[in-house]
Amino acid sequence: EPEVTQTPSHQVTQMGQEVILHCVPISNHLYFYWYRQILGQKVEFLVSFYNNEISEKSEIFDDQFSVERPDGSNFTLKIRSTKLEDSAMYFCASSEGMRRGADTQYFGPGTRLTVL
Amino acid sequence: DAKTTQPNSMESNEEEPVHLPCNHSTISGTDYIHWYRQLPSQGPEYVIHGLTSNVNNRMASLAIAEDRKSSTLILHRATLRDAAVYYCILSSYNNYGQNFVFGPGTRLSVLP
């Protein structure tokens, strides 16, 4: 069964450093998403991406964040200058984008980001 | 986004059915009801979704109230592997891909 993959599984970085989180969505999917989950809290939407541009973003997704689809398979989330409060689990998801309202999102296993 | 309300936690015995409720009194006529679950240390996982009629799949059943203001996820025989946080989420028919708004969900504990 196709699945969303994410690398690395765990990333440790120093405050102020840039990090790039990698995702490979399911190959025929058109919509891509990033969510985050701070330890012990709920899953929060960050951004959705369609047709090589951001389709929606949350208030969390400020100028420190960016997303990119550098080739036909990868989807990345970049945090330019990490802060302690960016420590969280980051989930990538993808969906076909073919069924209005009924689109199933498939989530990856997540990348745990630890900012020291 | 229309809001959903779920109990914080529920407990079940293994091999017994579990009924997980969700209230969505402000649901609009074009909102789909989705259920996802999150096993410990994993990403959210699709369980089932529906619009108006009850739905069954290999994982669970979804019972939707006639007025659509509430729904119930039914696990027919809970196993230890079903221990997870279960999320009830609404999404609008007006959109294709769209962000999901996760609430705190219901933490299901399954006792052996």
mmCIF file with all atom_site columns, C-alpha atoms in Angstrom:
data_model
loop_
_atom_site.group_PDB
_atom_site.id
_atom_site.type_symbol
_atom_site.label_atom_id
_atom_site.label_alt_id
_atom_site.label_comp_id
_atom_site.label_asym_id
_atom_site.label_entity_id
_atom_site.label_seq_id
_atom_site.pdbx_PDB_ins_code
_atom_site.Cartn_x
_atom_site.Cartn_y
_atom_site.Cartn_z
_atom_site.occupancy
_atom_site.B_iso_or_equiv
_atom_site.pdbx_formal_charge
_atom_site.auth_seq_id
_atom_site.auth_comp_id
_atom_site.auth_asym_id
_atom_site.auth_atom_id
_atom_site.pdbx_PDB_model_num
ATOM 1   C CA . GLU A 1 1   ? 0.000   0.000  0.000  1.00 0.00 ? 1   GLU A CA 1
ATOM 2   C CA . PRO A 1 2   ? 1.393   3.460  -0.907 1.00 0.00 ? 2   PRO A CA 1
ATOM 3   C CA . GLU A 1 3   ? 2.466   5.554  2.035  1.00 0.00 ? 3   GLU A CA 1
ATOM 4   C CA . VAL A 1 4   ? 3.831   8.963  2.890  1.00 0.00 ? 4   VAL A CA 1
ATOM 5   C CA . THR A 1 5   ? 7.421   8.866  4.046  1.00 0.00 ? 5   THR A CA 1
ATOM 6   C CA . GLN A 1 6   ? 9.328   11.443 6.061  1.00 0.00 ? 6   GLN A CA 1
ATOM 7   C CA . THR A 1 7   ? 12.995  11.973 6.829  1.00 0.00 ? 7   THR A CA 1
ATOM 8   C CA . PRO A 1 8   ? 14.694  12.290 9.170  1.00 0.00 ? 8   PRO A CA 1
ATOM 9   C CA . SER A 1 9   ? 12.709  10.630 11.920 1.00 0.00 ? 9   SER A CA 1
ATOM 10  C CA . HIS A 1 10  ? 14.440  12.824 14.489 1.00 0.00 ? 10  HIS A CA 1
ATOM 11  C CA . GLN A 1 11  ? 16.256  16.112 13.969 1.00 0.00 ? 11  GLN A CA 1
ATOM 12  C CA . VAL A 1 12  ? 18.163  17.921 16.683 1.00 0.00 ? 12  VAL A CA 1
ATOM 13  C CA . THR A 1 13  ? 19.275  21.473 16.029 1.00 0.00 ? 13  THR A CA 1
ATOM 14  C CA . GLN A 1 14  ? 20.544  24.541 17.802 1.00 0.00 ? 14  GLN A CA 1
ATOM 15  C CA . MET A 1 15  ? 18.331  27.572 18.218 1.00 0.00 ? 15  MET A CA 1
ATOM 16  C CA . GLY A 1 16  ? 18.752  29.944 15.288 1.00 0.00 ? 16  GLY A CA 1
ATOM 17  C CA . GLN A 1 17  ? 19.777  27.242 12.837 1.00 0.00 ? 17  GLN A CA 1
ATOM 18  C CA . GLU A 1 18  ? 17.902  26.404 9.672  1.00 0.00 ? 18  GLU A CA 1
ATOM 19  C CA . VAL A 1 19  ? 16.293  23.001 9.269  1.00 0.00 ? 19  VAL A CA 1
ATOM 20  C CA . ILE A 1 20  ? 14.672  21.299 6.328  1.00 0.00 ? 20  ILE A CA 1
ATOM 21  C CA . LEU A 1 21  ? 12.217  18.494 6.864  1.00 0.00 ? 21  LEU A CA 1
ATOM 22  C CA . HIS A 1 22  ? 11.641  16.115 4.000  1.00 0.00 ? 22  HIS A CA 1
ATOM 23  C CA . CYS A 1 23  ? 8.531   14.326 2.834  1.00 0.00 ? 23  CYS A CA 1
ATOM 24  C CA . VAL A 1 24  ? 7.705   12.080 -0.072 1.00 0.00 ? 24  VAL A CA 1
ATOM 25  C CA . PRO A 1 25  ? 3.934   12.188 -0.641 1.00 0.00 ? 25  PRO A CA 1
ATOM 26  C CA . ILE A 1 26  ? 1.986   9.427  -2.347 1.00 0.00 ? 26  ILE A CA 1
ATOM 27  C CA . SER A 1 27  ? 2.821   9.626  -6.027 1.00 0.00 ? 27  SER A CA 1
ATOM 28  C CA . ASN A 1 28  ? -0.553  10.408 -7.642 1.00 0.00 ? 28  ASN A CA 1
ATOM 29  C CA . HIS A 1 29  ? -1.665  12.864 -4.950 1.00 0.00 ? 29  HIS A CA 1
ATOM 30  C CA . LEU A 1 30  ? -2.173  16.522 -5.771 1.00 0.00 ? 30  LEU A CA 1
ATOM 31  C CA . TYR A 1 31  ? -2.487  18.168 -2.346 1.00 0.00 ? 31  TYR A CA 1
ATOM 32  C CA . PHE A 1 32  ? 0.240   18.254 0.262  1.00 0.00 ? 32  PHE A CA 1
ATOM 33  C CA . TYR A 1 33  ? 0.119   19.422 3.853  1.00 0.00 ? 33  TYR A CA 1
ATOM 34  C CA . TRP A 1 34  ? 2.250   20.054 6.875  1.00 0.00 ? 34  TRP A CA 1
ATOM 35  C CA . TYR A 1 35  ? 0.920   19.781 10.405 1.00 0.00 ? 35  TYR A CA 1
ATOM 36  C CA . ARG A 1 36  ? 2.710   19.961 13.708 1.00 0.00 ? 36  ARG A CA 1
ATOM 37  C CA . GLN A 1 37  ? 2.040   18.551 17.161 1.00 0.00 ? 37  GLN A CA 1
ATOM 38  C CA . ILE A 1 38  ? 3.755   19.957 20.210 1.00 0.00 ? 38  ILE A CA 1
ATOM 39  C CA . LEU A 1 39  ? 4.244   17.248 22.813 1.00 0.00 ? 39  LEU A CA 1
ATOM 40  C CA . GLY A 1 40  ? 1.000   16.519 24.631 1.00 0.00 ? 40  GLY A CA 1
ATOM 41  C CA . GLN A 1 41  ? -1.009  18.933 22.520 1.00 0.00 ? 41  GLN A CA 1
ATOM 42  C CA . LYS A 1 42  ? -3.339  18.656 19.535 1.00 0.00 ? 42  LYS A CA 1
ATOM 43  C CA . VAL A 1 43  ? -2.366  18.363 15.901 1.00 0.00 ? 43  VAL A CA 1
ATOM 44  C CA . GLU A 1 44  ? -2.209  21.826 14.280 1.00 0.00 ? 44  GLU A CA 1
ATOM 45  C CA . PHE A 1 45  ? -2.425  22.682 10.597 1.00 0.00 ? 45  PHE A CA 1
ATOM 46  C CA . LEU A 1 46  ? 0.476   24.664 9.150  1.00 0.00 ? 46  LEU A CA 1
ATOM 47  C CA . VAL A 1 47  ? 0.111   24.823 5.386  1.00 0.00 ? 47  VAL A CA 1
ATOM 48  C CA . SER A 1 48  ? -1.408  23.178 2.338  1.00 0.00 ? 48  SER A CA 1
ATOM 49  C CA . PHE A 1 49  ? 0.154   23.139 -1.117 1.00 0.00 ? 49  PHE A CA 1
ATOM 50  C CA . TYR A 1 50  ? -1.386  22.554 -4.539 1.00 0.00 ? 50  TYR A CA 1
ATOM 51  C CA . ASN A 1 51  ? -0.204  23.132 -8.078 1.00 0.00 ? 51  ASN A CA 1
ATOM 52  C CA . ASN A 1 52  ? 3.171   24.401 -6.864 1.00 0.00 ? 52  ASN A CA 1
ATOM 53  C CA . GLU A 1 53  ? 1.825   27.061 -4.598 1.00 0.00 ? 53  GLU A CA 1
ATOM 54  C CA . ILE A 1 54  ? 0.484   27.501 -1.109 1.00 0.00 ? 54  ILE A CA 1
ATOM 55  C CA . SER A 1 55  ? -3.292  27.110 -1.103 1.00 0.00 ? 55  SER A CA 1
ATOM 56  C CA . GLU A 1 56  ? -3.863  27.812 2.586  1.00 0.00 ? 56  GLU A CA 1
ATOM 57  C CA . LYS A 1 57  ? -1.766  28.556 5.650  1.00 0.00 ? 57  LYS A CA 1
ATOM 58  C CA . SER A 1 58  ? -2.362  29.058 9.327  1.00 0.00 ? 58  SER A CA 1
ATOM 59  C CA . GLU A 1 59  ? -1.222  31.852 11.621 1.00 0.00 ? 59  GLU A CA 1
ATOM 60  C CA . ILE A 1 60  ? 1.576   29.592 12.815 1.00 0.00 ? 60  ILE A CA 1
ATOM 61  C CA . PHE A 1 61  ? 3.077   29.547 9.322  1.00 0.00 ? 61  PHE A CA 1
ATOM 62  C CA . ASP A 1 62  ? 4.894   32.864 9.473  1.00 0.00 ? 62  ASP A CA 1
ATOM 63  C CA . ASP A 1 63  ? 7.862   34.186 7.493  1.00 0.00 ? 63  ASP A CA 1
ATOM 64  C CA . GLN A 1 64  ? 10.202  31.756 9.221  1.00 0.00 ? 64  GLN A CA 1
ATOM 65  C CA . PHE A 1 65  ? 8.513   28.874 7.422  1.00 0.00 ? 65  PHE A CA 1
ATOM 66  C CA . SER A 1 66  ? 8.556   27.970 3.760  1.00 0.00 ? 66  SER A CA 1
ATOM 67  C CA . VAL A 1 67  ? 7.566   24.971 1.681  1.00 0.00 ? 67  VAL A CA 1
ATOM 68  C CA . GLU A 1 68  ? 8.839   23.715 -1.600 1.00 0.00 ? 68  GLU A CA 1
ATOM 69  C CA . ARG A 1 69  ? 8.343   20.910 -4.041 1.00 0.00 ? 69  ARG A CA 1
ATOM 70  C CA . PRO A 1 70  ? 11.856  20.847 -5.520 1.00 0.00 ? 70  PRO A CA 1
ATOM 71  C CA . ASP A 1 71  ? 11.189  17.915 -7.843 1.00 0.00 ? 71  ASP A CA 1
ATOM 72  C CA . GLY A 1 72  ? 8.344   15.589 -8.778 1.00 0.00 ? 72  GLY A CA 1
ATOM 73  C CA . SER A 1 73  ? 8.455   13.585 -5.603 1.00 0.00 ? 73  SER A CA 1
ATOM 74  C CA . ASN A 1 74  ? 9.724   15.584 -2.621 1.00 0.00 ? 74  ASN A CA 1
ATOM 75  C CA . PHE A 1 75  ? 7.899   18.122 -0.493 1.00 0.00 ? 75  PHE A CA 1
ATOM 76  C CA . THR A 1 76  ? 9.937   20.056 2.050  1.00 0.00 ? 76  THR A CA 1
ATOM 77  C CA . LEU A 1 77  ? 9.293   22.285 5.029  1.00 0.00 ? 77  LEU A CA 1
ATOM 78  C CA . LYS A 1 78  ? 12.026  24.773 5.867  1.00 0.00 ? 78  LYS A CA 1
ATOM 79  C CA . ILE A 1 79  ? 12.308  26.651 9.140  1.00 0.00 ? 79  ILE A CA 1
ATOM 80  C CA . ARG A 1 80  ? 14.826  29.451 8.634  1.00 0.00 ? 80  ARG A CA 1
ATOM 81  C CA . SER A 1 81  ? 15.822  30.306 12.178 1.00 0.00 ? 81  SER A CA 1
ATOM 82  C CA . THR A 1 82  ? 14.551  27.782 14.660 1.00 0.00 ? 82  THR A CA 1
ATOM 83  C CA . LYS A 1 83  ? 13.212  28.758 18.053 1.00 0.00 ? 83  LYS A CA 1
ATOM 84  C CA . LEU A 1 84  ? 12.799  26.653 21.157 1.00 0.00 ? 84  LEU A CA 1
ATOM 85  C CA . GLU A 1 85  ? 9.032   26.670 20.637 1.00 0.00 ? 85  GLU A CA 1
ATOM 86  C CA . ASP A 1 86  ? 9.437   25.037 17.220 1.00 0.00 ? 86  ASP A CA 1
ATOM 87  C CA . SER A 1 87  ? 10.229  21.788 19.009 1.00 0.00 ? 87  SER A CA 1
ATOM 88  C CA . ALA A 1 88  ? 7.430   19.475 17.952 1.00 0.00 ? 88  ALA A CA 1
ATOM 89  C CA . MET A 1 89  ? 6.466   16.517 15.824 1.00 0.00 ? 89  MET A CA 1
ATOM 90  C CA . TYR A 1 90  ? 5.969   17.581 12.218 1.00 0.00 ? 90  TYR A CA 1
ATOM 91  C CA . PHE A 1 91  ? 3.634   15.524 10.066 1.00 0.00 ? 91  PHE A CA 1
ATOM 92  C CA . CYS A 1 92  ? 3.429   15.618 6.316  1.00 0.00 ? 92  CYS A CA 1
ATOM 93  C CA . ALA A 1 93  ? 0.219   14.499 4.623  1.00 0.00 ? 93  ALA A CA 1
ATOM 94  C CA . SER A 1 94  ? -1.067  14.163 1.098  1.00 0.00 ? 94  SER A CA 1
ATOM 95  C CA . SER A 1 95  ? -4.431  13.666 -0.563 1.00 0.00 ? 95  SER A CA 1
ATOM 96  C CA . GLU A 1 96  ? -5.713  12.945 -4.059 1.00 0.00 ? 96  GLU A CA 1
ATOM 97  C CA . GLY A 1 97  ? -7.647  16.202 -4.276 1.00 0.00 ? 97  GLY A CA 1
ATOM 98  C CA . MET A 1 98  ? -10.331 14.574 -6.391 1.00 0.00 ? 98  MET A CA 1
ATOM 99  C CA . ARG A 1 99  ? -13.265 14.303 -3.993 1.00 0.00 ? 99  ARG A CA 1
ATOM 100 C CA . ARG A 1 100 ? -14.705 17.507 -2.635 1.00 0.00 ? 100 ARG A CA 1
ATOM 101 C CA . GLY A 1 101 ? -15.004 17.363 1.115  1.00 0.00 ? 101 GLY A CA 1
ATOM 102 C CA . ALA A 1 102 ? -14.366 13.631 1.123  1.00 0.00 ? 102 ALA A CA 1
ATOM 103 C CA . ASP A 1 103 ? -10.657 13.714 0.404  1.00 0.00 ? 103 ASP A CA 1
ATOM 104 C CA . THR A 1 104 ? -8.743  11.341 2.631  1.00 0.00 ? 104 THR A CA 1
ATOM 105 C CA . GLN A 1 105 ? -5.462  12.656 3.941  1.00 0.00 ? 105 GLN A CA 1
ATOM 106 C CA . TYR A 1 106 ? -2.654  10.166 4.392  1.00 0.00 ? 106 TYR A CA 1
ATOM 107 C CA . PHE A 1 107 ? -0.151  11.098 7.053  1.00 0.00 ? 107 PHE A CA 1
ATOM 108 C CA . GLY A 1 108 ? 3.494   10.251 7.329  1.00 0.00 ? 108 GLY A CA 1
ATOM 109 C CA . PRO A 1 109 ? 5.121   8.936  10.505 1.00 0.00 ? 109 PRO A CA 1
ATOM 110 C CA . GLY A 1 110 ? 6.436   12.375 11.417 1.00 0.00 ? 110 GLY A CA 1
ATOM 111 C CA . THR A 1 111 ? 9.751   14.056 12.122 1.00 0.00 ? 111 THR A CA 1
ATOM 112 C CA . ARG A 1 112 ? 10.507  14.907 15.708 1.00 0.00 ? 112 ARG A CA 1
ATOM 113 C CA . LEU A 1 113 ? 12.270  18.269 15.787 1.00 0.00 ? 113 LEU A CA 1
ATOM 114 C CA . THR A 1 114 ? 14.174  19.161 18.935 1.00 0.00 ? 114 THR A CA 1
ATOM 115 C CA . VAL A 1 115 ? 15.544  22.695 19.203 1.00 0.00 ? 115 VAL A CA 1
ATOM 116 C CA . LEU A 1 116 ? 18.182  23.187 21.880 1.00 0.00 ? 116 LEU A CA 1
ATOM 117 C CA . ASP B 2 1   ? -14.707 25.733 10.471 1.00 0.00 ? 1   ASP B CA 1
ATOM 118 C CA . ALA B 2 2   ? -17.562 23.956 12.193 1.00 0.00 ? 2   ALA B CA 1
ATOM 119 C CA . LYS B 2 3   ? -16.552 22.674 15.608 1.00 0.00 ? 3   LYS B CA 1
ATOM 120 C CA . THR B 2 4   ? -16.807 19.200 17.051 1.00 0.00 ? 4   THR B CA 1
ATOM 121 C CA . THR B 2 5   ? -17.063 18.094 20.669 1.00 0.00 ? 5   THR B CA 1
ATOM 122 C CA . GLN B 2 6   ? -15.852 14.748 21.941 1.00 0.00 ? 6   GLN B CA 1
ATOM 123 C CA . PRO B 2 7   ? -15.364 13.240 25.409 1.00 0.00 ? 7   PRO B CA 1
ATOM 124 C CA . ASN B 2 8   ? -11.786 13.547 26.583 1.00 0.00 ? 8   ASN B CA 1
ATOM 125 C CA . SER B 2 9   ? -11.384 9.863  27.315 1.00 0.00 ? 9   SER B CA 1
ATOM 126 C CA . MET B 2 10  ? -13.156 6.531  27.215 1.00 0.00 ? 10  MET B CA 1
ATOM 127 C CA . GLU B 2 11  ? -12.340 3.062  28.365 1.00 0.00 ? 11  GLU B CA 1
ATOM 128 C CA . SER B 2 12  ? -13.296 -0.297 26.928 1.00 0.00 ? 12  SER B CA 1
ATOM 129 C CA . ASN B 2 13  ? -12.613 -3.922 27.568 1.00 0.00 ? 13  ASN B CA 1
ATOM 130 C CA . GLU B 2 14  ? -10.912 -5.961 24.914 1.00 0.00 ? 14  GLU B CA 1
ATOM 131 C CA . GLU B 2 15  ? -13.250 -7.822 22.546 1.00 0.00 ? 15  GLU B CA 1
ATOM 132 C CA . GLU B 2 16  ? -16.181 -5.556 23.426 1.00 0.00 ? 16  GLU B CA 1
ATOM 133 C CA . PRO B 2 17  ? -17.812 -2.954 21.159 1.00 0.00 ? 17  PRO B CA 1
ATOM 134 C CA . VAL B 2 18  ? -16.922 0.703  21.607 1.00 0.00 ? 18  VAL B CA 1
ATOM 135 C CA . HIS B 2 19  ? -19.113 3.643  20.717 1.00 0.00 ? 19  HIS B CA 1
ATOM 136 C CA . LEU B 2 20  ? -17.229 6.931  20.394 1.00 0.00 ? 20  LEU B CA 1
ATOM 137 C CA . PRO B 2 21  ? -19.568 9.936  20.204 1.00 0.00 ? 21  PRO B CA 1
ATOM 138 C CA . CYS B 2 22  ? -19.051 13.272 18.490 1.00 0.00 ? 22  CYS B CA 1
ATOM 139 C CA . ASN B 2 23  ? -21.274 16.325 18.564 1.00 0.00 ? 23  ASN B CA 1
ATOM 140 C CA . HIS B 2 24  ? -21.231 18.761 15.667 1.00 0.00 ? 24  HIS B CA 1
ATOM 141 C CA . SER B 2 25  ? -24.327 20.845 16.169 1.00 0.00 ? 25  SER B CA 1
ATOM 142 C CA . THR B 2 26  ? -23.177 23.617 13.787 1.00 0.00 ? 26  THR B CA 1
ATOM 143 C CA . ILE B 2 27  ? -22.496 21.273 10.890 1.00 0.00 ? 27  ILE B CA 1
ATOM 144 C CA . SER B 2 28  ? -23.547 22.604 7.506  1.00 0.00 ? 28  SER B CA 1
ATOM 145 C CA . GLY B 2 29  ? -25.368 20.608 4.884  1.00 0.00 ? 29  GLY B CA 1
ATOM 146 C CA . THR B 2 30  ? -22.205 20.212 2.803  1.00 0.00 ? 30  THR B CA 1
ATOM 147 C CA . ASP B 2 31  ? -19.824 19.114 5.561  1.00 0.00 ? 31  ASP B CA 1
ATOM 148 C CA . TYR B 2 32  ? -18.415 15.609 5.537  1.00 0.00 ? 32  TYR B CA 1
ATOM 149 C CA . ILE B 2 33  ? -17.684 13.876 8.846  1.00 0.00 ? 33  ILE B CA 1
ATOM 150 C CA . HIS B 2 34  ? -14.260 12.275 9.055  1.00 0.00 ? 34  HIS B CA 1
ATOM 151 C CA . TRP B 2 35  ? -12.761 10.107 11.756 1.00 0.00 ? 35  TRP B CA 1
ATOM 152 C CA . TYR B 2 36  ? -9.044  9.687  12.193 1.00 0.00 ? 36  TYR B CA 1
ATOM 153 C CA . ARG B 2 37  ? -7.067  8.076  14.944 1.00 0.00 ? 37  ARG B CA 1
ATOM 154 C CA . GLN B 2 38  ? -3.555  8.514  16.242 1.00 0.00 ? 38  GLN B CA 1
ATOM 155 C CA . LEU B 2 39  ? -1.783  5.543  17.721 1.00 0.00 ? 39  LEU B CA 1
ATOM 156 C CA . PRO B 2 40  ? 1.012   6.311  20.196 1.00 0.00 ? 40  PRO B CA 1
ATOM 157 C CA . SER B 2 41  ? 4.036   7.889  18.509 1.00 0.00 ? 41  SER B CA 1
ATOM 158 C CA . GLN B 2 42  ? 2.460   7.736  15.049 1.00 0.00 ? 42  GLN B CA 1
ATOM 159 C CA . GLY B 2 43  ? 0.820   10.084 12.599 1.00 0.00 ? 43  GLY B CA 1
ATOM 160 C CA . PRO B 2 44  ? -2.949  10.360 12.312 1.00 0.00 ? 44  PRO B CA 1
ATOM 161 C CA . GLU B 2 45  ? -4.565  7.504  10.410 1.00 0.00 ? 45  GLU B CA 1
ATOM 162 C CA . TYR B 2 46  ? -7.806  7.568  8.420  1.00 0.00 ? 46  TYR B CA 1
ATOM 163 C CA . VAL B 2 47  ? -10.619 5.491  9.890  1.00 0.00 ? 47  VAL B CA 1
ATOM 164 C CA . ILE B 2 48  ? -13.846 6.336  8.084  1.00 0.00 ? 48  ILE B CA 1
ATOM 165 C CA . HIS B 2 49  ? -15.906 9.201  6.714  1.00 0.00 ? 49  HIS B CA 1
ATOM 166 C CA . GLY B 2 50  ? -19.507 9.885  5.736  1.00 0.00 ? 50  GLY B CA 1
ATOM 167 C CA . LEU B 2 51  ? -21.991 12.545 4.713  1.00 0.00 ? 51  LEU B CA 1
ATOM 168 C CA . THR B 2 52  ? -25.528 11.464 5.597  1.00 0.00 ? 52  THR B CA 1
ATOM 169 C CA . SER B 2 53  ? -25.835 7.686  5.540  1.00 0.00 ? 53  SER B CA 1
ATOM 170 C CA . ASN B 2 54  ? -24.259 5.226  7.926  1.00 0.00 ? 54  ASN B CA 1
ATOM 171 C CA . VAL B 2 55  ? -21.011 3.788  6.620  1.00 0.00 ? 55  VAL B CA 1
ATOM 172 C CA . ASN B 2 56  ? -19.123 0.562  7.223  1.00 0.00 ? 56  ASN B CA 1
ATOM 173 C CA . ASN B 2 57  ? -15.590 -0.429 6.374  1.00 0.00 ? 57  ASN B CA 1
ATOM 174 C CA . ARG B 2 58  ? -13.149 -3.041 7.570  1.00 0.00 ? 58  ARG B CA 1
ATOM 175 C CA . MET B 2 59  ? -12.015 -0.872 10.474 1.00 0.00 ? 59  MET B CA 1
ATOM 176 C CA . ALA B 2 60  ? -15.240 0.540  11.865 1.00 0.00 ? 60  ALA B CA 1
ATOM 177 C CA . SER B 2 61  ? -18.787 1.751  11.343 1.00 0.00 ? 61  SER B CA 1
ATOM 178 C CA . LEU B 2 62  ? -20.007 5.324  11.347 1.00 0.00 ? 62  LEU B CA 1
ATOM 179 C CA . ALA B 2 63  ? -23.506 6.069  12.519 1.00 0.00 ? 63  ALA B CA 1
ATOM 180 C CA . ILE B 2 64  ? -24.752 9.546  11.602 1.00 0.00 ? 64  ILE B CA 1
ATOM 181 C CA . ALA B 2 65  ? -27.777 11.035 13.324 1.00 0.00 ? 65  ALA B CA 1
ATOM 182 C CA . GLU B 2 66  ? -30.705 11.943 11.114 1.00 0.00 ? 66  GLU B CA 1
ATOM 183 C CA . ASP B 2 67  ? -30.228 15.668 11.811 1.00 0.00 ? 67  ASP B CA 1
ATOM 184 C CA . ARG B 2 68  ? -26.455 15.214 11.325 1.00 0.00 ? 68  ARG B CA 1
ATOM 185 C CA . LYS B 2 69  ? -25.709 17.082 14.517 1.00 0.00 ? 69  LYS B CA 1
ATOM 186 C CA . SER B 2 70  ? -23.941 14.104 15.996 1.00 0.00 ? 70  SER B CA 1
ATOM 187 C CA . SER B 2 71  ? -22.221 10.934 14.912 1.00 0.00 ? 71  SER B CA 1
ATOM 188 C CA . THR B 2 72  ? -20.834 7.814  16.531 1.00 0.00 ? 72  THR B CA 1
ATOM 189 C CA . LEU B 2 73  ? -17.795 5.802  15.568 1.00 0.00 ? 73  LEU B CA 1
ATOM 190 C CA . ILE B 2 74  ? -18.325 2.141  16.352 1.00 0.00 ? 74  ILE B CA 1
ATOM 191 C CA . LEU B 2 75  ? -15.497 -0.308 16.818 1.00 0.00 ? 75  LEU B CA 1
ATOM 192 C CA . HIS B 2 76  ? -17.212 -3.663 16.811 1.00 0.00 ? 76  HIS B CA 1
ATOM 193 C CA . ARG B 2 77  ? -14.620 -5.581 18.828 1.00 0.00 ? 77  ARG B CA 1
ATOM 194 C CA . ALA B 2 78  ? -11.956 -3.483 20.485 1.00 0.00 ? 78  ALA B CA 1
ATOM 195 C CA . THR B 2 79  ? -8.442  -4.846 20.497 1.00 0.00 ? 79  THR B CA 1
ATOM 196 C CA . LEU B 2 80  ? -5.410  -3.585 22.374 1.00 0.00 ? 80  LEU B CA 1
ATOM 197 C CA . ARG B 2 81  ? -4.174  -2.145 19.107 1.00 0.00 ? 81  ARG B CA 1
ATOM 198 C CA . ASP B 2 82  ? -7.219  0.156  18.991 1.00 0.00 ? 82  ASP B CA 1
ATOM 199 C CA . ALA B 2 83  ? -5.923  2.153  21.959 1.00 0.00 ? 83  ALA B CA 1
ATOM 200 C CA . ALA B 2 84  ? -5.425  5.587  20.427 1.00 0.00 ? 84  ALA B CA 1
ATOM 201 C CA . VAL B 2 85  ? -6.717  9.136  20.294 1.00 0.00 ? 85  VAL B CA 1
ATOM 202 C CA . TYR B 2 86  ? -9.753  9.327  18.014 1.00 0.00 ? 86  TYR B CA 1
ATOM 203 C CA . TYR B 2 87  ? -10.551 12.567 16.208 1.00 0.00 ? 87  TYR B CA 1
ATOM 204 C CA . CYS B 2 88  ? -13.854 13.624 14.679 1.00 0.00 ? 88  CYS B CA 1
ATOM 205 C CA . ILE B 2 89  ? -13.268 16.249 11.967 1.00 0.00 ? 89  ILE B CA 1
ATOM 206 C CA . LEU B 2 90  ? -15.555 18.120 9.568  1.00 0.00 ? 90  LEU B CA 1
ATOM 207 C CA . SER B 2 91  ? -14.617 19.118 6.041  1.00 0.00 ? 91  SER B CA 1
ATOM 208 C CA . SER B 2 92  ? -16.586 21.171 3.571  1.00 0.00 ? 92  SER B CA 1
ATOM 209 C CA . TYR B 2 93  ? -17.873 19.813 0.276  1.00 0.00 ? 93  TYR B CA 1
ATOM 210 C CA . ASN B 2 94  ? -17.015 23.193 -1.189 1.00 0.00 ? 94  ASN B CA 1
ATOM 211 C CA . ASN B 2 95  ? -13.334 22.401 -1.129 1.00 0.00 ? 95  ASN B CA 1
ATOM 212 C CA . TYR B 2 96  ? -11.049 19.790 -2.555 1.00 0.00 ? 96  TYR B CA 1
ATOM 213 C CA . GLY B 2 97  ? -7.884  19.596 -0.516 1.00 0.00 ? 97  GLY B CA 1
ATOM 214 C CA . GLN B 2 98  ? -8.296  21.472 2.708  1.00 0.00 ? 98  GLN B CA 1
ATOM 215 C CA . ASN B 2 99  ? -6.788  21.623 6.118  1.00 0.00 ? 99  ASN B CA 1
ATOM 216 C CA . PHE B 2 100 ? -8.220  19.532 8.888  1.00 0.00 ? 100 PHE B CA 1
ATOM 217 C CA . VAL B 2 101 ? -8.941  21.184 12.221 1.00 0.00 ? 101 VAL B CA 1
ATOM 218 C CA . PHE B 2 102 ? -8.066  18.669 14.922 1.00 0.00 ? 102 PHE B CA 1
ATOM 219 C CA . GLY B 2 103 ? -9.589  18.995 18.361 1.00 0.00 ? 103 GLY B CA 1
ATOM 220 C CA . PRO B 2 104 ? -8.197  17.229 21.414 1.00 0.00 ? 104 PRO B CA 1
ATOM 221 C CA . GLY B 2 105 ? -10.042 14.026 20.437 1.00 0.00 ? 105 GLY B CA 1
ATOM 222 C CA . THR B 2 106 ? -11.056 11.096 22.625 1.00 0.00 ? 106 THR B CA 1
ATOM 223 C CA . ARG B 2 107 ? -8.323  9.006  24.184 1.00 0.00 ? 107 ARG B CA 1
ATOM 224 C CA . LEU B 2 108 ? -9.503  5.395  24.096 1.00 0.00 ? 108 LEU B CA 1
ATOM 225 C CA . SER B 2 109 ? -7.991  2.955  26.540 1.00 0.00 ? 109 SER B CA 1
ATOM 226 C CA . VAL B 2 110 ? -8.550  -0.751 25.950 1.00 0.00 ? 110 VAL B CA 1
ATOM 227 C CA . LEU B 2 111 ? -8.250  -3.026 28.941 1.00 0.00 ? 111 LEU B CA 1
ATOM 228 C CA . PRO B 2 112 ? -7.180  -6.653 28.510 1.00 0.00 ? 112 PRO B CA 1
#
